Amino acid sequence: MSATDLPPLAPSPGPRIRAVHDEFHGDLLEVSMGPHHPSTHGVFRMNVTLDGETVMKLKPVFGYLHRNHEKIGENTSYLSSMPYTDRLDYLCSMTNNWAYALAVERLSGQAVPERAEYLRVILAELTRLLNHTCLAGFLLQDGGASGTPLMYAFREREKILDLFESLSGSRMMCNFQRFGGCRTDAPAGWLDSVRRLVDGYGKFLDEYEELLTGNEILMARTQRIGRLPAALAVSAGITGPMLRAAGVPYDLRKVEGYGFYPRFEFRVPIGADGDTYDRYMVRVLEMRESIKILQQALRGIPEGPVMDPKARLRGFRPKPGEVYSRIEGPKGEIGFYLISEGGPNPYRYRVRPPSLINLTLLEDLCLGHSIADAVVILGSIDIVLGEVDR
Amino acid sequence: METPEQIRDRILARFPGASVAVVPNPGPAAQHSLLAGADLGREIATFLRDDPVLRLDYCSNVTGVDWPKQGFLEVVYHLYSMALRHGPVILRMRTADRADQVTLPSLTPVWRSCEFQEREVYDLFGVVFAGHPDLRRILMWDEFKDHPMRKDYVEPDDYEWEPTPHGDILAKARRHYPAPAAGAEGKGNP
């Protein structure tokens, strides 16, 4: 029997449809939502079974953006995968870079100079600001607030992207981290620009929150919608703001203390109800904590090299071994699992995609809600299809 | 947290007939793992989740590894405890071979987070998970044959085309579209 002759696919479980007893309900309607639906944030598809407007069953369909990122990673050298990690979650290339660089550094026992660690924290927190700002904008867009909140969010995002561009040469595909430090040092005046942006960001958040947080329509569309119980969230491997909105105080910046995060003072906001509104609110509060971390990091960043002099870029061959390393990305826990056999390429290169695993409970969250709420729930999960499909 | 050896001994005390071994990791990360036999795999996983000292309530990462030289497929689970904030405990299971005995117990009933990831391992590596509630391909389309993450996977010959082929692509294009016979050039169709 060859590899292609595996046993047939197991049958899928029966539809999870509630019994409908009253005679006014008509037939169930199956709708294929996506992959070109604007609310799915990319090429994501949901096969929804509807009773009127109520979701009775929802099956996510993946793979429209699949390019077997992991196979590419196994066929290229360690360093060549760095620009590919930009394309995973293309809003947060800086944190993807860091997650991958950290995994390879742990695999090869590579040290990182102090200034580079500070730069990494600054870039990761800027990425978090950028991602959460965009998410708030997209969520409001999904809720029907057409244009204004998203444009406000993109105005701020553009300022952060300008900083990334002046540092790395690219707005979104930064390709900035290396094994043992950062590619370049910050140019003259760059840190002052970051300081100016960070000092002004609180004011933007105040303005944004005044517009939205107490907004009656936003509250009506998100409160008590898509409630996520904490125990289920833990079992389903939900991470990031979605997990903390469900009331579980689990933040890898605190738990693992990677980088220089133990040096900074910040709090981990958690939600009370685990509903969509909490997911929005937790992200807003996280942005305020990110501003605190940024201010501390900008005060404390030392002079010095950004690259370890012992780091090898060419002919890099880690000793045999394996590592699983994870960091707190803006969307959740992004991890890399690498196996080295001593060669120039990783034997196994695996990305743990937070966006995909956070979608595990999409059906559970949406059942019984209307289809318009399903759109808002999906928006609050915060997915990027480049990472879901890899 | 307990060392892998201590965990192994406690598993063996709880399941006397089980086969559990520690797989050392020679790298600097020194993340050693536990290799569990497939027959009691789900019982061992349930023990790891419910044990009051370990309480590994969170399965972070599930992935497959293909070892063609050793002749088996391996599934690796990275387990953490959110309640006690420790980890990782790495659990591995191996199939008997790479051809027809590729069934392993699914751990989706133990940790819900395995649902999509085990589907992915099934899709890309061809490990069949017994007891998975919804084992279908996830990234490749349903009609797709073969498992692309296996080391001996051969990609289809004509999956891509370049307007100006060079290097490997050119060699492939020559194989796929043999050159016309000598003398036939320039004649055109009648």
Coordinates of C-alpha atoms in Angstrom, one line a residue:
Chain A
M1 CA 0.0 0.0 0.0
S2 CA 1.5 3.3 -1.0
A3 CA 1.3 6.6 0.9
T4 CA -1.5 7.8 -1.3
D5 CA -3.7 4.8 -0.5
L6 CA -4.6 5.8 3.0
P7 CA -7.9 4.8 4.5
P8 CA -10.9 6.9 3.4
L9 CA -11.8 10.1 5.2
A10 CA -13.7 9.7 8.3
P11 CA -17.3 10.9 8.0
S12 CA -17.9 14.3 9.5
P13 CA -20.2 14.5 12.5
G14 CA -23.9 15.2 12.0
P15 CA -25.0 18.7 11.7
R16 CA -25.3 20.4 15.1
I17 CA -28.8 21.8 14.5
R18 CA -31.3 22.5 17.3
A19 CA -34.6 20.8 17.0
V20 CA -37.1 23.3 15.6
H21 CA -40.6 22.7 16.9
D22 CA -42.9 25.5 15.8
E23 CA -44.4 25.4 12.3
F24 CA -43.5 28.9 11.4
H25 CA -39.9 28.0 10.7
G26 CA -39.2 27.4 7.1
D27 CA -36.4 25.4 5.5
L28 CA -32.9 25.8 6.6
L29 CA -30.7 27.7 4.2
E30 CA -27.1 27.0 3.5
V31 CA -25.0 30.0 2.6
S32 CA -21.4 29.9 1.5
M33 CA -20.0 33.1 2.9
G34 CA -16.7 33.9 1.3
P35 CA -14.0 33.5 0.2
H36 CA -14.6 36.9 -1.4
H37 CA -16.9 38.3 1.2
P38 CA -15.5 41.6 2.5
S39 CA -16.2 40.8 6.1
T40 CA -14.0 37.8 6.2
H41 CA -10.8 39.9 6.1
G42 CA -9.2 37.9 3.2
V43 CA -10.0 34.7 1.5
F44 CA -11.8 32.9 4.4
R45 CA -15.0 31.0 3.8
M46 CA -17.7 30.0 6.2
N47 CA -20.3 27.5 5.3
V48 CA -23.3 28.7 7.3
T49 CA -26.6 27.0 7.8
L50 CA -29.3 29.5 8.6
D51 CA -32.7 29.4 10.0
G52 CA -34.0 32.7 9.0
E53 CA -31.2 34.9 10.2
T54 CA -30.0 32.6 13.0
V55 CA -26.9 30.6 12.6
M56 CA -27.6 26.9 13.2
K57 CA -24.3 25.5 11.9
L58 CA -21.0 27.1 10.8
K59 CA -18.1 25.3 9.2
P60 CA -15.0 27.3 8.4
V61 CA -13.2 26.4 5.2
F62 CA -9.5 27.2 4.9
G63 CA -6.7 26.9 2.5
Y64 CA -7.4 29.5 -0.2
L65 CA -4.1 31.2 0.6
H66 CA -2.1 28.0 1.3
R67 CA 1.4 27.9 -0.1
N68 CA 3.0 25.4 2.3
H69 CA 5.1 27.9 4.1
E70 CA 6.5 25.1 6.3
K71 CA 7.8 23.2 3.3
I72 CA 9.4 26.3 1.9
G73 CA 11.1 26.8 5.3
E74 CA 12.5 23.3 5.2
N75 CA 13.9 23.8 1.7
T76 CA 15.7 27.1 2.4
S77 CA 18.4 28.1 4.9
Y78 CA 17.5 29.5 8.3
L79 CA 18.1 33.1 7.3
S80 CA 16.1 32.8 4.1
S81 CA 13.0 32.0 6.0
M82 CA 13.2 35.4 7.8
P83 CA 11.5 37.4 5.0
Y84 CA 8.9 34.7 4.6
T85 CA 7.8 35.1 8.2
D86 CA 6.8 38.7 7.3
R87 CA 4.2 37.2 5.0
L88 CA 2.5 35.1 7.8
D89 CA 0.7 37.8 9.6
Y90 CA 1.4 40.7 7.3
L91 CA 0.2 43.3 9.7
C92 CA 2.7 42.3 12.4
S93 CA 5.9 41.4 10.6
M94 CA 8.0 42.7 13.4
T95 CA 6.7 40.3 15.9
N96 CA 6.8 37.4 13.5
N97 CA 10.5 38.2 12.9
W98 CA 11.2 38.3 16.6
A99 CA 9.4 35.0 17.2
Y100 CA 11.5 33.3 14.5
A101 CA 14.7 34.9 15.5
L102 CA 14.2 34.0 19.1
A103 CA 13.5 30.4 18.2
V104 CA 16.7 30.1 16.2
E105 CA 18.6 31.8 18.9
R106 CA 17.4 29.3 21.4
L107 CA 18.1 26.5 19.0
S108 CA 21.7 27.6 18.6
G109 CA 22.4 29.2 22.0
Q110 CA 23.0 32.6 20.5
A111 CA 23.1 35.7 22.8
V112 CA 21.6 39.1 21.9
P113 CA 23.1 42.5 22.9
E114 CA 21.1 44.8 25.2
R115 CA 20.3 47.5 22.7
A116 CA 18.9 45.0 20.3
E117 CA 16.6 43.6 23.0
Y118 CA 15.4 47.1 23.7
L119 CA 14.8 47.7 20.0
R120 CA 12.9 44.5 19.8
V121 CA 10.6 45.4 22.6
I122 CA 10.0 48.9 21.1
L123 CA 9.2 47.4 17.7
A124 CA 7.0 44.6 19.2
E125 CA 5.0 47.1 21.2
L126 CA 4.6 49.5 18.2
T127 CA 3.3 46.5 16.3
R128 CA 0.8 45.8 19.0
L129 CA -0.4 49.3 18.9
L130 CA -0.7 49.1 15.1
N131 CA -2.5 45.8 15.2
H132 CA -5.0 46.6 17.9
T133 CA -5.7 50.0 16.4
C134 CA -6.5 48.4 13.0
L135 CA -8.6 45.7 14.7
A136 CA -10.7 48.3 16.5
G137 CA -11.2 50.0 13.1
F138 CA -12.1 46.7 11.3
L139 CA -14.4 45.6 14.1
L140 CA -16.4 48.8 13.8
Q141 CA -16.4 48.5 10.1
D142 CA -17.8 45.0 10.5
G143 CA -20.4 46.4 12.8
G144 CA -21.6 48.8 10.2
A145 CA -19.7 52.0 11.1
S146 CA -18.7 52.5 7.6
G147 CA -15.4 54.3 7.1
T148 CA -14.8 56.8 9.9
P149 CA -13.3 54.6 12.7
L150 CA -11.3 52.6 10.1
M151 CA -9.9 55.8 8.5
Y152 CA -9.0 57.2 11.9
A153 CA -7.2 53.9 12.7
F154 CA -5.4 53.8 9.4
R155 CA -4.2 57.4 9.9
E156 CA -2.4 56.3 13.1
R157 CA -1.2 53.1 11.6
E158 CA 0.4 55.0 8.8
K159 CA 2.5 57.0 11.3
I160 CA 3.8 53.7 12.7
L161 CA 4.4 52.3 9.3
D162 CA 6.4 55.4 8.4
L163 CA 8.7 54.7 11.4
F164 CA 9.1 51.1 10.3
E165 CA 9.9 52.3 6.8
S166 CA 12.6 54.7 8.0
L167 CA 14.1 51.9 10.1
S168 CA 13.9 48.8 7.9
G169 CA 13.2 50.2 4.4
S170 CA 9.8 48.6 4.1
R171 CA 6.4 49.6 5.5
M172 CA 5.0 46.1 6.1
M173 CA 7.6 43.5 5.0
C174 CA 10.2 44.6 7.5
N175 CA 12.6 41.6 7.6
F176 CA 14.4 43.3 10.4
Q177 CA 15.5 40.8 13.0
R178 CA 18.6 38.6 12.7
F179 CA 19.8 35.7 14.7
G180 CA 21.8 37.6 17.4
G181 CA 20.4 41.0 17.1
C182 CA 18.8 43.4 14.6
R183 CA 19.8 44.1 11.0
T184 CA 20.7 47.8 11.5
D185 CA 20.8 50.3 14.3
A186 CA 18.1 53.0 14.5
P187 CA 19.1 56.0 12.3
A188 CA 19.7 59.3 13.9
G189 CA 16.6 60.9 15.3
W190 CA 14.5 57.8 14.9
L191 CA 14.0 57.2 18.6
D192 CA 12.9 60.8 19.0
S193 CA 10.3 60.3 16.3
V194 CA 9.1 57.2 18.2
R195 CA 9.0 59.3 21.4
R196 CA 6.9 61.9 19.7
L197 CA 4.5 59.3 18.4
V198 CA 4.2 57.5 21.7
D199 CA 3.6 60.8 23.5
G200 CA 0.8 61.6 21.2
Y201 CA -0.8 58.2 21.0
G202 CA -2.6 58.4 24.4
K203 CA -4.4 61.5 23.1
F204 CA -5.5 59.6 20.0
L205 CA -6.8 56.8 22.1
D206 CA -8.7 59.2 24.3
E207 CA -10.3 60.7 21.2
Y208 CA -11.0 57.2 19.7
E209 CA -12.5 56.0 22.9
E210 CA -14.7 59.0 23.3
L211 CA -16.1 58.3 19.9
L212 CA -16.6 54.6 20.4
T213 CA -16.3 53.0 23.8
G214 CA -19.5 54.4 25.1
N215 CA -21.2 54.4 21.8
E216 CA -24.7 53.0 22.1
I217 CA -24.7 51.2 18.8
L218 CA -21.4 49.6 19.4
M219 CA -22.6 48.3 22.8
A220 CA -25.8 47.0 21.4
R221 CA -23.9 45.1 18.6
T222 CA -21.2 43.6 20.8
Q223 CA -22.3 43.2 24.4
R224 CA -23.5 39.7 25.3
I225 CA -22.6 38.6 21.8
G226 CA -20.3 35.6 21.3
R227 CA -19.6 34.8 24.9
L228 CA -16.6 32.6 25.5
P229 CA -16.3 30.7 28.8
A230 CA -12.8 30.6 30.3
A231 CA -12.5 26.8 30.7
L232 CA -13.5 26.3 27.0
A233 CA -11.1 28.9 25.9
V234 CA -8.2 27.2 27.7
S235 CA -9.1 23.8 26.4
A236 CA -9.3 25.2 22.8
G237 CA -5.9 26.8 23.0
I238 CA -7.3 30.3 22.5
T239 CA -4.5 32.8 23.2
G240 CA -3.9 36.5 23.1
P241 CA -6.5 39.2 23.8
M242 CA -9.3 36.8 23.1
L243 CA -8.2 34.5 26.0
R244 CA -7.7 37.4 28.4
A245 CA -11.1 38.8 27.4
A246 CA -12.5 35.5 28.7
G247 CA -10.9 36.3 32.1
V248 CA -7.7 34.2 32.0
P249 CA -4.7 36.3 32.9
Y250 CA -2.2 34.5 30.7
D251 CA 0.3 36.8 28.9
L252 CA 3.5 35.3 27.7
R253 CA 5.3 38.6 28.3
K254 CA 4.7 37.9 32.0
V255 CA 4.6 34.1 32.0
E256 CA 7.8 33.4 29.9
G257 CA 9.4 36.8 30.5
Y258 CA 11.3 36.6 27.2
G259 CA 13.3 39.5 25.9
F260 CA 13.5 42.3 28.5
Y261 CA 9.8 42.3 29.5
P262 CA 10.5 41.5 33.2
R263 CA 12.3 44.9 33.4
F264 CA 9.1 46.8 32.5
E265 CA 6.1 47.6 34.6
F266 CA 2.8 46.9 33.0
R267 CA -0.5 45.3 33.8
V268 CA -2.4 42.6 32.0
P269 CA -6.0 43.7 31.4
I270 CA -8.6 40.9 31.5
G271 CA -12.3 40.8 30.6
A272 CA -15.2 39.9 32.8
D273 CA -17.8 38.5 30.4
G274 CA -15.8 37.1 27.5
D275 CA -18.1 38.8 25.0
T276 CA -17.2 40.7 21.9
Y277 CA -17.3 44.0 23.7
D278 CA -14.7 42.7 26.2
R279 CA -12.5 41.6 23.3
Y280 CA -12.6 45.2 22.0
M281 CA -12.1 46.7 25.4
V282 CA -9.1 44.4 26.4
R283 CA -7.4 45.5 23.2
V284 CA -7.9 49.2 24.0
L285 CA -6.5 48.7 27.5
E286 CA -3.6 46.7 26.1
M287 CA -2.7 49.6 23.9
R288 CA -2.5 51.8 27.0
E289 CA -0.2 49.3 28.6
S290 CA 1.9 49.2 25.5
I291 CA 2.3 52.9 25.6
K292 CA 3.7 52.5 29.2
I293 CA 6.1 49.8 28.1
L294 CA 7.2 52.0 25.2
Q295 CA 7.9 55.0 27.4
Q296 CA 10.0 52.9 29.8
A297 CA 11.9 51.3 27.0
L298 CA 12.6 54.6 25.3
R299 CA 13.9 55.9 28.6
G300 CA 16.1 52.9 29.3
I301 CA 17.5 52.0 25.8
P302 CA 21.3 52.0 26.1
E303 CA 23.9 52.8 23.5
G304 CA 25.9 49.9 22.0
P305 CA 26.0 47.4 19.2
V306 CA 22.7 45.8 17.9
M307 CA 24.3 42.7 16.7
D308 CA 26.3 40.1 18.6
P309 CA 29.8 40.0 17.2
K310 CA 29.9 36.2 17.5
A311 CA 26.7 35.8 15.4
R312 CA 27.2 33.9 12.2
L313 CA 25.1 34.9 9.2
R314 CA 26.8 32.8 6.5
G315 CA 27.4 29.1 6.9
F316 CA 25.0 29.1 9.9
R317 CA 24.5 25.5 11.0
P318 CA 23.0 24.9 14.4
K319 CA 24.0 21.8 16.3
P320 CA 21.4 18.9 16.2
G321 CA 18.5 19.5 18.5
E322 CA 15.1 20.9 18.6
V323 CA 13.2 23.8 20.2
Y324 CA 9.7 25.1 20.6
S325 CA 9.7 28.8 21.3
R326 CA 6.8 31.2 21.6
I327 CA 6.1 34.9 22.1
E328 CA 3.1 37.0 22.7
G329 CA 2.2 38.3 19.4
P330 CA -0.6 40.9 19.0
K331 CA -3.0 38.1 17.9
G332 CA -2.0 35.5 20.4
E333 CA 0.8 33.1 20.9
I334 CA 3.0 32.8 17.9
G335 CA 5.4 29.9 18.2
F336 CA 8.1 28.3 16.1
Y337 CA 9.1 24.6 16.3
L338 CA 12.4 23.9 14.7
I339 CA 14.4 20.6 14.4
S340 CA 18.0 20.9 13.4
E341 CA 20.0 17.9 12.1
G342 CA 23.1 20.0 11.8
G343 CA 22.5 21.1 8.2
P344 CA 22.1 24.5 6.7
N345 CA 18.3 24.1 6.5
P346 CA 16.0 23.2 9.4
Y347 CA 14.9 19.6 9.2
R348 CA 11.4 20.6 10.5
Y349 CA 10.1 24.1 10.5
R350 CA 6.7 24.6 12.0
V351 CA 4.7 27.8 12.7
R352 CA 2.1 27.8 15.4
P353 CA -0.4 30.2 13.9
P354 CA -2.5 32.0 16.6
S355 CA -5.1 33.1 14.0
L356 CA -5.9 29.5 13.0
I357 CA -6.2 28.1 16.5
N358 CA -8.3 31.0 17.7
L359 CA -10.8 30.1 15.0
T360 CA -11.4 26.7 16.6
L361 CA -14.3 28.0 18.6
L362 CA -15.9 30.2 15.9
E363 CA -18.8 27.8 15.5
D364 CA -19.4 27.6 19.2
L365 CA -19.4 31.4 19.5
C366 CA -21.8 32.0 16.6
L367 CA -24.4 29.3 17.2
G368 CA -27.8 30.9 17.9
H369 CA -26.7 34.4 17.0
S370 CA -27.8 36.2 13.8
I371 CA -25.6 36.2 10.7
A372 CA -24.8 39.9 11.3
D373 CA -23.5 39.0 14.7
A374 CA -21.3 36.2 13.3
V375 CA -19.6 38.9 11.2
V376 CA -18.8 40.9 14.3
I377 CA -17.7 37.9 16.2
L378 CA -15.3 36.9 13.4
G379 CA -14.0 40.5 13.4
S380 CA -13.3 40.3 17.1
I381 CA -11.3 37.1 16.8
D382 CA -8.8 39.1 14.7
I383 CA -7.5 36.8 12.0
V384 CA -5.1 37.4 9.1
L385 CA -5.4 34.8 6.4
G386 CA -1.7 34.9 5.5
E387 CA -1.2 33.2 8.9
V388 CA -4.3 31.0 8.9
D389 CA -3.5 29.3 5.6
R390 CA 0.3 29.7 5.6
Chain B
M1 CA 8.2 21.5 37.4
E2 CA 9.0 17.8 37.4
T3 CA 11.7 16.5 35.1
P4 CA 10.6 14.3 32.1
E5 CA 12.1 11.3 34.0
Q6 CA 9.9 11.9 37.0
I7 CA 6.8 12.3 34.8
R8 CA 7.7 9.1 33.0
D9 CA 8.0 7.2 36.3
R10 CA 4.7 8.5 37.5
I11 CA 3.0 7.5 34.3
L12 CA 4.5 4.1 34.6
A13 CA 3.2 3.8 38.2
R14 CA -0.3 4.8 37.0
F15 CA -0.3 2.6 33.8
P16 CA 2.1 -0.3 34.6
G17 CA 1.8 -1.8 31.1
A18 CA 2.4 1.5 29.2
S19 CA 5.4 2.1 27.0
V20 CA 6.9 5.6 27.9
A21 CA 10.4 6.7 27.2
V22 CA 12.3 10.0 27.5
V23 CA 13.7 11.3 24.2
P24 CA 16.7 13.5 25.0
N25 CA 17.2 16.8 23.1
P26 CA 21.0 17.4 22.7
G27 CA 20.5 21.1 21.7
P28 CA 21.0 24.1 23.9
A29 CA 17.3 24.4 24.5
A30 CA 17.3 21.0 26.2
Q31 CA 13.6 20.5 25.8
H32 CA 13.4 16.7 26.4
S33 CA 10.3 14.9 25.4
L34 CA 8.2 11.9 26.4
L35 CA 7.6 9.2 23.8
A36 CA 4.3 7.5 24.5
G37 CA 3.1 4.3 22.9
A38 CA 0.0 4.7 20.7
D39 CA -2.0 2.1 22.5
L40 CA -2.4 4.1 25.7
G41 CA -1.7 7.5 24.2
R42 CA -5.1 9.1 25.0
E43 CA -5.1 7.7 28.6
I44 CA -1.6 9.1 29.2
A45 CA -2.7 12.5 27.7
T46 CA -5.7 12.5 30.0
F47 CA -3.5 11.7 33.0
L48 CA -1.2 14.6 32.1
R49 CA -4.1 17.0 31.8
D50 CA -5.9 15.9 35.1
D51 CA -2.9 15.2 37.3
P52 CA -3.0 17.8 40.1
V53 CA 0.8 18.4 40.0
L54 CA 1.0 18.8 36.3
R55 CA -2.4 20.1 35.2
L56 CA -1.4 20.5 31.6
D57 CA -4.6 22.1 30.6
Y58 CA -3.3 23.8 27.5
C59 CA -2.0 22.1 24.4
S60 CA -0.2 24.8 22.5
N61 CA 1.2 23.1 19.4
V62 CA 0.5 19.9 17.5
T63 CA 2.7 19.0 14.6
G64 CA 4.0 16.1 12.6
V65 CA 7.5 15.1 11.7
D66 CA 8.4 12.7 8.9
W67 CA 11.3 10.4 9.5
P68 CA 11.7 8.4 6.3
K69 CA 15.1 6.9 7.3
Q70 CA 13.8 5.7 10.6
G71 CA 10.6 4.6 8.9
F72 CA 7.8 6.3 10.9
L73 CA 5.8 9.4 11.2
E74 CA 5.8 11.3 14.5
V75 CA 3.3 13.6 16.1
V76 CA 4.5 16.1 18.6
Y77 CA 2.3 17.8 21.2
H78 CA 3.6 20.8 23.2
L79 CA 1.7 21.0 26.5
Y80 CA 1.6 23.8 29.0
S81 CA -0.3 24.6 32.1
M82 CA -2.2 27.8 32.2
A83 CA -3.3 27.2 35.7
L84 CA 0.2 26.5 37.2
R85 CA 2.1 28.5 34.5
H86 CA 4.7 25.9 33.7
G87 CA 5.7 23.9 30.6
P88 CA 6.5 22.7 28.1
V89 CA 5.9 19.0 28.5
I90 CA 6.5 17.5 25.1
L91 CA 4.5 14.4 24.2
R92 CA 5.4 12.4 21.1
M93 CA 3.7 9.5 19.5
R94 CA 5.0 7.4 16.5
T95 CA 3.3 5.4 13.9
A96 CA 4.3 1.9 13.1
D97 CA 5.4 2.7 9.6
R98 CA 4.8 5.3 6.9
A99 CA 2.5 3.3 4.6
D100 CA -0.6 1.7 6.0
Q101 CA -0.2 1.6 9.7
V102 CA -0.4 5.3 10.3
T103 CA -3.2 5.4 12.8
L104 CA -2.7 7.2 16.2
P105 CA -5.2 8.1 18.8
S106 CA -6.6 11.6 18.5
L107 CA -6.2 13.9 21.4
T108 CA -8.9 16.2 20.4
P109 CA -11.2 14.7 23.1
V110 CA -8.6 15.7 25.6
W111 CA -7.7 19.2 24.3
R112 CA -10.0 20.9 21.9
S113 CA -7.1 22.9 20.5
C114 CA -5.9 19.8 18.7
E115 CA -9.0 19.8 16.4
F116 CA -7.6 21.9 13.5
Q117 CA -4.0 21.0 14.1
E118 CA -4.6 17.3 13.9
R119 CA -6.6 17.9 10.8
E120 CA -3.5 19.7 9.4
V121 CA -1.2 16.8 10.4
Y122 CA -3.6 14.4 8.7
D123 CA -3.7 16.6 5.6
L124 CA 0.0 17.3 5.2
F125 CA 1.6 14.2 6.7
G126 CA -1.1 11.5 6.4
V127 CA -1.4 10.5 10.0
V128 CA -4.9 9.1 10.7
F129 CA -6.2 10.1 14.0
A130 CA -8.7 7.6 15.5
G131 CA -11.5 9.2 17.4
H132 CA -11.1 12.7 15.8
P133 CA -14.6 14.1 15.4
D134 CA -14.1 15.7 12.0
L135 CA -11.1 14.3 10.2
R136 CA -11.0 16.0 6.8
R137 CA -8.3 17.8 4.8
I138 CA -8.0 21.4 6.0
L139 CA -5.5 23.2 3.9
M140 CA -5.4 21.2 0.7
W141 CA -8.6 20.6 -1.2
D142 CA -10.6 17.4 -0.6
E143 CA -9.8 15.7 -3.9
F144 CA -6.0 16.1 -3.4
K145 CA -4.0 13.0 -3.2
D146 CA -0.8 12.5 -1.3
H147 CA 0.6 14.5 1.7
P148 CA 2.9 17.4 0.8
M149 CA 4.9 17.7 4.0
R150 CA 6.3 14.2 3.7
K151 CA 10.0 14.3 2.8
D152 CA 9.5 12.0 -0.2
Y153 CA 6.7 14.1 -1.7
V154 CA 7.2 14.8 -5.3
E155 CA 5.4 17.8 -6.6
P156 CA 3.4 17.5 -9.8
D157 CA 5.4 18.2 -12.9
D158 CA 3.3 21.0 -14.4
Y159 CA 2.2 22.9 -11.4
E160 CA 3.8 26.2 -12.4
W161 CA 4.9 27.8 -15.6
E162 CA 7.3 30.6 -16.1
P163 CA 7.4 32.8 -19.2
T164 CA 11.2 32.8 -19.2
P165 CA 12.1 29.5 -17.6
H166 CA 15.6 29.1 -16.2
G167 CA 17.5 26.7 -14.0
D168 CA 15.4 24.0 -12.4
I169 CA 12.3 25.2 -14.0
L170 CA 13.8 25.0 -17.4
A171 CA 15.0 21.4 -16.8
K172 CA 11.5 20.6 -15.7
A173 CA 9.9 22.3 -18.6
R174 CA 12.2 20.3 -21.0
R175 CA 11.1 17.1 -19.3
H176 CA 7.5 18.1 -19.5
Y177 CA 7.4 19.6 -23.0
P178 CA 10.0 17.6 -25.1
A179 CA 11.6 19.6 -27.9
P180 CA 10.2 19.1 -31.4
A181 CA 12.0 16.7 -33.7
A182 CA 15.0 18.1 -35.7
G183 CA 13.9 19.7 -38.9
A184 CA 10.4 20.3 -37.8
E185 CA 11.2 23.8 -36.7
G186 CA 9.9 26.6 -38.9
K187 CA 7.7 24.4 -41.0
G188 CA 4.6 25.2 -39.2
N189 CA 1.3 23.4 -39.6
P190 CA 0.1 22.7 -43.1

